[in-house]
PDB file of C-alpha atoms in Angstrom:
ATOM      1  CA  VAL A 173     -56.242  98.308 -20.461  1.00 41.00           C
ATOM      2  CA  ILE A 174     -53.557  97.573 -18.178  1.00 44.00           C
ATOM      3  CA  PHE A 175     -51.869  95.052 -20.534  1.00 42.00           C
ATOM      4  CA  ALA A 176     -52.220  97.238 -23.492  1.00 41.00           C
ATOM      5  CA  VAL A 177     -50.597 100.075 -21.786  1.00 41.00           C
ATOM      6  CA  VAL A 178     -47.788  97.803 -20.775  1.00 44.00           C
ATOM      7  CA  ALA A 179     -47.401  96.223 -24.208  1.00 43.00           C
ATOM      8  CA  LEU A 180     -47.209  99.905 -25.783  1.00 38.00           C
ATOM      9  CA  LEU A 181     -44.372 100.676 -23.558  1.00 45.00           C
ATOM     10  CA  ILE A 182     -42.551  97.641 -24.235  1.00 50.00           C
ATOM     11  CA  LEU A 183     -42.921  98.165 -28.126  1.00 49.00           C
ATOM     12  CA  GLY A 184     -41.537 101.715 -27.576  1.00 53.00           C
ATOM     13  CA  PHE A 185     -44.683 103.639 -28.073  1.00 45.00           C
ATOM     14  CA  SER A 186     -45.628 106.737 -26.129  1.00 48.00           C
ATOM     15  CA  VAL A 187     -48.594 106.816 -23.841  1.00 47.00           C
ATOM     16  CA  PRO A 188     -50.591 109.965 -23.362  1.00 52.00           C
ATOM     17  CA  VAL A 189     -50.438 111.284 -19.715  1.00 48.00           C
ATOM     18  CA  LEU A 190     -53.925 112.254 -18.564  1.00 49.00           C
ATOM     19  CA  ALA A 191     -54.452 114.721 -15.843  1.00 49.00           C
ATOM     20  CA  GLY A 192     -54.219 113.132 -12.383  1.00 61.00           C
ATOM     21  CA  ALA A 193     -52.665 110.056 -13.795  1.00 76.00           C
ATOM     22  CA  ASP A 194     -50.032 107.871 -11.901  1.00 81.00           C
ATOM     23  CA  THR A 195     -46.784 108.696 -13.446  1.00 90.00           C
ATOM     24  CA  LEU A 196     -44.738 107.526 -10.521  1.00 93.00           C
ATOM     25  CA  ALA A 197     -43.030 104.072 -10.729  1.00 93.00           C
ATOM     26  CA  PRO A 198     -43.026 101.695  -7.761  1.00 95.00           C
ATOM     27  CA  SER A 199     -40.205 101.190  -5.189  1.00 96.00           C
ATOM     28  CA  THR A 200     -38.977  97.718  -4.808  1.00 96.00           C
ATOM     29  CA  THR A 201     -36.772  96.738  -1.802  1.00 96.00           C
ATOM     30  CA  MET A 202     -34.765  93.587  -1.780  1.00 96.00           C
ATOM     31  CA  ILE A 203     -34.769  91.759   1.518  1.00 96.00           C
ATOM     32  CA  VAL A 204     -32.139  89.344   2.606  1.00 96.00           C
ATOM     33  CA  ASN A 205     -32.080  86.838   5.434  1.00 95.00           C
ATOM     34  CA  PRO A 206     -29.930  86.975   7.529  1.00 94.00           C
ATOM     35  CA  ALA A 207     -30.059  90.772   7.514  1.00 94.00           C
ATOM     36  CA  SER A 208     -26.465  91.254   7.924  1.00 93.00           C
ATOM     37  CA  PRO A 209     -23.508  88.992   6.567  1.00 94.00           C
ATOM     38  CA  LEU A 210     -21.727  86.883   9.325  1.00 93.00           C
ATOM     39  CA  GLY A 211     -18.619  86.367   7.506  1.00 95.00           C
ATOM     40  CA  PHE A 212     -15.588  88.603   6.497  1.00 94.00           C
ATOM     41  CA  ASN A 213     -15.766  91.421   4.047  1.00 92.00           C
ATOM     42  CA  GLY A 214     -19.519  91.177   3.381  1.00 95.00           C
ATOM     43  CA  TRP A 215     -19.745  87.294   2.894  1.00 96.00           C
ATOM     44  CA  TYR A 216     -22.790  85.273   3.901  1.00 95.00           C
ATOM     45  CA  ILE A 217     -21.396  82.206   5.234  1.00 93.00           C
ATOM     46  CA  ALA A 218     -22.370  78.582   6.492  1.00 90.00           C
ATOM     47  CA  PRO A 219     -24.479  77.226   7.925  1.00 88.00           C
ATOM     48  CA  GLY A 220     -27.110  79.028   5.555  1.00 86.00           C
ATOM     49  CA  PRO A 221     -29.549  79.151   3.965  1.00 90.00           C
ATOM     50  CA  VAL A 222     -29.373  82.577   2.690  1.00 93.00           C
ATOM     51  CA  THR A 223     -32.772  83.843   1.127  1.00 93.00           C
ATOM     52  CA  VAL A 224     -33.597  86.813  -0.967  1.00 94.00           C
ATOM     53  CA  ASP A 225     -37.061  88.130  -1.356  1.00 95.00           C
ATOM     54  CA  PHE A 226     -38.761  91.538  -2.609  1.00 95.00           C
ATOM     55  CA  SER A 227     -41.222  93.855  -1.403  1.00 95.00           C
ATOM     56  CA  ALA A 228     -42.665  96.521  -3.598  1.00 95.00           C
ATOM     57  CA  THR A 229     -44.881  99.710  -2.948  1.00 95.00           C
ATOM     58  CA  ASP A 230     -46.490 101.748  -5.754  1.00 93.00           C
ATOM     59  CA  ASN A 231     -45.517 105.422  -5.436  1.00 90.00           C
ATOM     60  CA  GLY A 232     -48.671 107.070  -7.215  1.00 87.00           C
ATOM     61  CA  GLY A 233     -51.468 105.301  -5.473  1.00 87.00           C
ATOM     62  CA  GLY A 234     -52.010 102.541  -8.145  1.00 89.00           C
ATOM     63  CA  THR A 235     -51.274  98.837  -7.775  1.00 93.00           C
ATOM     64  CA  VAL A 236     -47.993  96.961  -8.427  1.00 94.00           C
ATOM     65  CA  VAL A 237     -48.520  94.542 -11.233  1.00 94.00           C
ATOM     66  CA  GLU A 238     -45.508  92.431 -11.171  1.00 93.00           C
ATOM     67  CA  THR A 239     -41.892  92.294  -9.708  1.00 95.00           C
ATOM     68  CA  HIS A 240     -39.124  91.032 -12.033  1.00 95.00           C
ATOM     69  CA  ALA A 241     -35.828  89.607 -10.896  1.00 94.00           C
ATOM     70  CA  VAL A 242     -32.701  87.824 -12.330  1.00 92.00           C
ATOM     71  CA  ILE A 243     -29.454  86.615 -10.832  1.00 90.00           C
ATOM     72  CA  ASP A 244     -26.287  86.637 -12.721  1.00 87.00           C
ATOM     73  CA  GLN A 245     -22.537  87.513 -12.473  1.00 86.00           C
ATOM     74  CA  THR A 246     -22.836  90.896 -14.172  1.00 91.00           C
ATOM     75  CA  PRO A 247     -22.661  93.812 -12.070  1.00 94.00           C
ATOM     76  CA  ILE A 248     -25.000  96.157 -14.075  1.00 94.00           C
ATOM     77  CA  TRP A 249     -28.193  95.007 -15.974  1.00 93.00           C
ATOM     78  CA  GLY A 250     -27.655  96.306 -19.594  1.00 89.00           C
ATOM     79  CA  GLY A 251     -31.488  96.508 -20.497  1.00 89.00           C
ATOM     80  CA  ASP A 252     -34.644  97.830 -18.808  1.00 90.00           C
ATOM     81  CA  CYS A 253     -37.261  96.448 -16.307  1.00 92.00           C
ATOM     82  CA  ALA A 254     -39.282  94.567 -19.244  1.00 89.00           C
ATOM     83  CA  GLY A 255     -36.210  92.689 -20.272  1.00 91.00           C
ATOM     84  CA  ILE A 256     -36.115  90.817 -16.722  1.00 92.00           C
ATOM     85  CA  ASP A 257     -37.995  87.824 -16.056  1.00 91.00           C
ATOM     86  CA  PHE A 258     -41.113  87.885 -14.113  1.00 91.00           C
ATOM     87  CA  PHE A 259     -40.386  86.800 -10.322  1.00 90.00           C
ATOM     88  CA  PRO A 260     -43.365  84.687  -9.433  1.00 87.00           C
ATOM     89  CA  GLY A 261     -42.997  85.169  -5.447  1.00 82.00           C
ATOM     90  CA  GLY A 262     -41.475  83.040  -2.744  1.00 81.00           C
ATOM     91  CA  ALA A 263     -37.706  83.734  -1.864  1.00 87.00           C
ATOM     92  CA  ILE A 264     -34.680  82.863  -3.786  1.00 88.00           C
ATOM     93  CA  VAL A 265     -32.763  80.353  -1.586  1.00 89.00           C
ATOM     94  CA  PHE A 266     -29.045  79.802  -1.502  1.00 88.00           C
ATOM     95  CA  ASN A 267     -28.702  76.629   0.381  1.00 81.00           C
ATOM     96  CA  GLY A 268     -25.412  75.324  -0.508  1.00 69.00           C
ATOM     97  CA  VAL A 269     -26.919  72.540  -2.684  1.00 65.00           C
ATOM     98  CA  ASP A 270     -26.167  74.116  -5.999  1.00 58.00           C
ATOM     99  CA  ASP A 271     -22.520  74.959  -6.092  1.00 52.00           C
ATOM    100  CA  THR A 272     -22.790  76.816  -9.385  1.00 49.00           C
ATOM    101  CA  THR A 273     -25.132  79.456  -8.300  1.00 57.00           C
ATOM    102  CA  ASP A 274     -24.894  79.504  -4.502  1.00 68.00           C
ATOM    103  CA  ASN A 275     -21.077  79.873  -4.137  1.00 79.00           C
ATOM    104  CA  GLY A 276     -19.750  83.193  -5.181  1.00 87.00           C
ATOM    105  CA  GLN A 277     -20.659  86.733  -5.949  1.00 90.00           C
ATOM    106  CA  ASN A 278     -24.366  86.782  -7.082  1.00 91.00           C
ATOM    107  CA  TYR A 279     -25.721  90.154  -8.614  1.00 93.00           C
ATOM    108  CA  VAL A 280     -29.379  90.594  -8.220  1.00 94.00           C
ATOM    109  CA  HIS A 281     -31.145  92.568 -10.647  1.00 95.00           C
ATOM    110  CA  TYR A 282     -34.832  93.605  -9.872  1.00 96.00           C
ATOM    111  CA  CYS A 283     -37.643  96.094 -10.481  1.00 96.00           C
ATOM    112  CA  SER A 284     -41.410  96.499 -10.558  1.00 95.00           C
ATOM    113  CA  PHE A 285     -44.160  98.049 -12.979  1.00 94.00           C
ATOM    114  CA  ASP A 286     -47.725  99.275 -11.791  1.00 93.00           C
ATOM    115  CA  ASP A 287     -51.056  99.204 -13.436  1.00 92.00           C
ATOM    116  CA  SER A 288     -50.162 102.714 -14.975  1.00 92.00           C
ATOM    117  CA  GLY A 289     -47.418 101.292 -16.994  1.00 91.00           C
ATOM    118  CA  ASN A 290     -44.841 102.865 -14.788  1.00 93.00           C
ATOM    119  CA  PHE A 291     -41.523 100.814 -14.902  1.00 94.00           C
ATOM    120  CA  GLU A 292     -39.035 101.285 -12.160  1.00 95.00           C
ATOM    121  CA  THR A 293     -35.433 101.886 -12.915  1.00 95.00           C
ATOM    122  CA  VAL A 294     -33.614  98.406 -12.436  1.00 96.00           C
ATOM    123  CA  HIS A 295     -31.704  97.925  -9.070  1.00 96.00           C
ATOM    124  CA  ASN A 296     -28.264  96.079  -9.081  1.00 96.00           C
ATOM    125  CA  ASP A 297     -27.270  94.766  -5.638  1.00 96.00           C
ATOM    126  CA  LEU A 298     -24.461  92.123  -4.684  1.00 95.00           C
ATOM    127  CA  VAL A 299     -25.160  89.257  -2.629  1.00 94.00           C
ATOM    128  CA  LYS A 300     -21.826  87.330  -1.708  1.00 94.00           C
ATOM    129  CA  VAL A 301     -22.623  83.816  -0.628  1.00 93.00           C
ATOM    130  CA  ASP A 302     -20.015  81.203   0.353  1.00 92.00           C
ATOM    131  CA  LEU A 303     -21.758  78.318   2.358  1.00 90.00           C
ATOM    132  CA  TYR A 304     -18.658  75.849   2.078  1.00 89.00           C
ATOM    133  CA  ALA A 305     -15.716  75.496   4.200  1.00 90.00           C
ATOM    134  CA  PRO A 306     -12.145  74.572   3.046  1.00 92.00           C
ATOM    135  CA  VAL A 307     -10.693  71.079   3.329  1.00 94.00           C
ATOM    136  CA  THR A 308      -7.153  70.737   4.554  1.00 96.00           C
ATOM    137  CA  HIS A 309      -4.989  67.691   5.654  1.00 97.00           C
ATOM    138  CA  ALA A 310      -1.508  67.596   7.294  1.00 97.00           C
ATOM    139  CA  ASN A 311       0.881  65.378   5.378  1.00 98.00           C
ATOM    140  CA  ALA A 312       3.821  65.205   7.862  1.00 97.00           C
ATOM    141  CA  PRO A 313       6.911  63.177   7.139  1.00 97.00           C
ATOM    142  CA  ALA A 314       7.523  59.867   8.816  1.00 97.00           C
ATOM    143  CA  THR A 315      10.584  60.670  10.486  1.00 97.00           C
ATOM    144  CA  ALA A 316      12.611  64.089  11.247  1.00 96.00           C
ATOM    145  CA  ASN A 317      15.313  65.320  13.524  1.00 93.00           C
ATOM    146  CA  ASN A 318      14.828  67.193  16.505  1.00 92.00           C
ATOM    147  CA  ALA A 319      14.911  70.742  14.632  1.00 93.00           C
ATOM    148  CA  LEU A 320      12.417  72.649  12.766  1.00 94.00           C
ATOM    149  CA  PHE A 321      10.848  70.966   9.901  1.00 95.00           C
ATOM    150  CA  GLN A 322       8.111  71.404   7.285  1.00 96.00           C
ATOM    151  CA  ILE A 323       4.518  69.765   7.324  1.00 97.00           C
ATOM    152  CA  PRO A 324       3.173  69.962   3.885  1.00 97.00           C
ATOM    153  CA  VAL A 325      -0.549  70.868   4.010  1.00 97.00           C
ATOM    154  CA  SER A 326      -3.233  69.960   1.117  1.00 96.00           C
ATOM    155  CA  VAL A 327      -5.833  72.417   0.858  1.00 94.00           C
ATOM    156  CA  THR A 328      -8.999  71.953  -1.245  1.00 91.00           C
ATOM    157  CA  GLU A 329     -10.616  75.402  -1.787  1.00 85.00           C
ATOM    158  CA  THR A 330     -14.343  75.587  -2.544  1.00 77.00           C
ATOM    159  CA  ASN A 331     -14.469  79.195  -3.582  1.00 82.00           C
ATOM    160  CA  PRO A 332     -11.598  80.491  -5.191  1.00 82.00           C
ATOM    161  CA  GLU A 333     -12.859  83.995  -4.780  1.00 86.00           C
ATOM    162  CA  THR A 334     -12.156  83.955  -1.029  1.00 89.00           C
ATOM    163  CA  GLY A 335      -9.312  81.586  -0.703  1.00 88.00           C
ATOM    164  CA  ILE A 336      -7.587  80.627   2.424  1.00 91.00           C
ATOM    165  CA  ASP A 337      -7.517  82.799   5.398  1.00 92.00           C
ATOM    166  CA  ASN A 338      -5.407  80.562   7.782  1.00 93.00           C
ATOM    167  CA  VAL A 339      -4.646  77.010   8.573  1.00 95.00           C
ATOM    168  CA  ASN A 340      -4.004  75.831  12.233  1.00 96.00           C
ATOM    169  CA  LEU A 341      -1.975  72.892  13.279  1.00 97.00           C
ATOM    170  CA  PHE A 342      -2.971  70.659  16.241  1.00 97.00           C
ATOM    171  CA  VAL A 343      -0.576  68.233  17.705  1.00 98.00           C
ATOM    172  CA  ARG A 344       0.011  65.648  20.428  1.00 98.00           C
ATOM    173  CA  LYS A 345       3.034  64.137  21.626  1.00 97.00           C
ATOM    174  CA  ASP A 346       3.505  60.446  22.627  1.00 97.00           C
ATOM    175  CA  GLY A 347      -0.367  59.896  22.618  1.00 96.00           C
ATOM    176  CA  GLY A 348      -0.893  62.712  24.952  1.00 97.00           C
ATOM    177  CA  VAL A 349      -3.516  65.422  24.848  1.00 97.00           C
ATOM    178  CA  TRP A 350      -4.362  67.464  21.562  1.00 97.00           C
ATOM    179  CA  SER A 351      -3.535  71.138  21.462  1.00 96.00           C
ATOM    180  CA  GLN A 352      -3.027  73.752  19.065  1.00 96.00           C
ATOM    181  CA  ASP A 353       0.517  74.938  18.185  1.00 95.00           C
ATOM    182  CA  VAL A 354      -0.004  78.717  18.092  1.00 91.00           C
ATOM    183  CA  THR A 355       3.656  79.125  16.958  1.00 89.00           C
ATOM    184  CA  ALA A 356       3.418  76.938  13.791  1.00 87.00           C
ATOM    185  CA  ALA A 357       2.857  79.347  10.948  1.00 86.00           C
ATOM    186  CA  PHE A 358       1.035  78.389   7.605  1.00 91.00           C
ATOM    187  CA  VAL A 359       3.238  79.465   4.558  1.00 88.00           C
ATOM    188  CA  THR A 360       1.235  79.000   1.027  1.00 86.00           C
ATOM    189  CA  ASP A 361       1.365  75.081   1.246  1.00 92.00           C
ATOM    190  CA  HIS A 362       2.984  73.836   4.545  1.00 96.00           C
ATOM    191  CA  ILE A 363       3.566  74.849   8.061  1.00 96.00           C
ATOM    192  CA  ASP A 364       6.843  75.254   9.912  1.00 95.00           C
ATOM    193  CA  PHE A 365       6.872  73.023  13.080  1.00 96.00           C
ATOM    194  CA  THR A 366       9.360  72.906  15.644  1.00 95.00           C
ATOM    195  CA  PRO A 367       9.429  69.861  17.966  1.00 96.00           C
ATOM    196  CA  THR A 368      10.072  70.169  21.667  1.00 94.00           C
ATOM    197  CA  GLY A 369      12.292  66.913  21.973  1.00 95.00           C
ATOM    198  CA  ASP A 370      12.264  63.231  20.800  1.00 96.00           C
ATOM    199  CA  GLY A 371       9.169  61.528  20.583  1.00 97.00           C
ATOM    200  CA  THR A 372       6.184  60.481  18.286  1.00 97.00           C
ATOM    201  CA  TYR A 373       4.106  63.342  16.976  1.00 98.00           C
ATOM    202  CA  ASP A 374       0.584  63.072  15.647  1.00 98.00           C
ATOM    203  CA  PHE A 375      -0.795  66.009  13.696  1.00 98.00           C
ATOM    204  CA  TYR A 376      -4.129  67.384  12.073  1.00 98.00           C
ATOM    205  CA  THR A 377      -5.203  70.669  10.732  1.00 97.00           C
ATOM    206  CA  ILE A 378      -8.253  72.842  10.545  1.00 97.00           C
ATOM    207  CA  GLY A 379      -8.480  75.810   7.953  1.00 95.00           C
ATOM    208  CA  MET A 380     -10.580  78.728   7.610  1.00 94.00           C
ATOM    209  CA  ASP A 381     -11.243  80.493   4.430  1.00 94.00           C
ATOM    210  CA  GLY A 382     -11.361  84.117   3.436  1.00 93.00           C
ATOM    211  CA  ALA A 383     -15.209  84.494   3.908  1.00 94.00           C
ATOM    212  CA  GLY A 384     -14.872  83.098   7.437  1.00 95.00           C
ATOM    213  CA  ASN A 385     -16.028  79.553   7.183  1.00 94.00           C
ATOM    214  CA  PRO A 386     -14.136  77.401   9.473  1.00 94.00           C
ATOM    215  CA  GLU A 387     -13.420  73.648   8.651  1.00 94.00           C
ATOM    216  CA  VAL A 388     -15.332  71.324  11.200  1.00 93.00           C
ATOM    217  CA  LYS A 389     -13.225  68.321  12.038  1.00 93.00           C
ATOM    218  CA  ALA A 390     -12.938  65.951  14.967  1.00 93.00           C
ATOM    219  CA  GLU A 391      -9.604  65.187  16.549  1.00 95.00           C
ATOM    220  CA  THR A 392      -8.127  62.705  14.256  1.00 95.00           C
ATOM    221  CA  VAL A 393      -4.610  61.614  13.337  1.00 98.00           C
ATOM    222  CA  GLU A 394      -4.066  62.490   9.851  1.00 98.00           C
ATOM    223  CA  SER A 395      -0.168  61.999   9.918  1.00 98.00           C
ATOM    224  CA  THR A 396       2.492  60.958  12.210  1.00 98.00           C
ATOM    225  CA  THR A 397       6.293  61.837  12.591  1.00 97.00           C
ATOM    226  CA  VAL A 398       8.777  59.990  14.808  1.00 97.00           C
ATOM    227  CA  VAL A 399      11.387  62.799  15.887  1.00 97.00           C
ATOM    228  CA  SER A 400      14.853  61.690  17.129  1.00 94.00           C
ATOM    229  CA  THR A 401      17.915  63.853  17.728  1.00 85.00           C
ATOM    230  CA  ALA A 402      20.199  61.339  16.083  1.00 65.00           C
ATOM    231  CA  PRO A 403      20.162  57.622  15.283  1.00 56.00           C
ATOM    232  CA  GLY A 404      19.975  55.489  18.188  1.00 50.00           C
ATOM    233  CA  GLY A 405      19.472  58.591  20.184  1.00 47.00           C
ATOM    234  CA  ASP A 406      22.899  59.376  20.827  1.00 50.00           C
ATOM    235  CA  VAL A 407      23.282  63.085  21.200  1.00 46.00           C
ATOM    236  CA  ASN A 408      26.987  63.226  21.372  1.00 52.00           C
ATOM    237  CA  PRO A 409      28.818  63.938  18.204  1.00 57.00           C
ATOM    238  CA  PRO A 410      31.777  61.435  17.057  1.00 62.00           C
ATOM    239  CA  THR A 411      35.409  62.170  18.229  1.00 66.00           C
ATOM    240  CA  THR A 412      38.171  61.769  15.908  1.00 68.00           C
ATOM    241  CA  THR A 413      41.677  61.405  16.823  1.00 69.00           C
ATOM    242  CA  LEU A 414      44.786  61.781  14.751  1.00 69.00           C
ATOM    243  CA  VAL A 415      47.501  59.155  15.369  1.00 67.00           C
ATOM    244  CA  MET A 416      50.796  59.530  13.970  1.00 70.00           C
ATOM    245  CA  ASP A 417      53.573  57.096  13.931  1.00 69.00           C
ATOM    246  CA  ALA A 418      56.914  57.928  15.638  1.00 62.00           C
TER     247      ALA A 418
END
């Protein structure tokens, strides 16, 4: 009987409503874990995984027969509940393994129907997942004068939807202790760096994407620049004297 009613509804036939019959559709709730996004602007970020599950309750005293769910990149589901695939149970897992479905804006369309053939209106919820940090690299020039110079930075973005939020420069001079140069500003594809005198400068960078994923990297030399004030270390400009014969 249940499946006959469901079949009639799917085919577009009307079903008589009996006195006291259940005419209320179920209510389905999407459950996301973690409960709240840890990243910027509603993004779920590393380390993951992010799971999506569903809980359905029938409002008319009947029994929930099935929950249907699908994930795509369409904000609004164009059809009704019957057009969505059956959800077999268990959680949908975003674990960072499959970049094609894990990384980006995922629209979850879901609904349920009960044993009286009442179909719930389709829910359309957005789950934004970015489980991948950017990859950056400092490409400093081999030599430079003791003045501001540019350090090109290569950036690999794993999620173009979030982009790069910032890139921090870490530096050590003459083999000393590493420290972050808080005065160095990242501008599109490079960092402006001002040395503190002649010497050998080692560099590396750590980036963060727009979702809030920080790049994880050990202290390591990515590039080195030898800074000198002038050839040979001579800080005095040359002097030219005009000599005229009598």
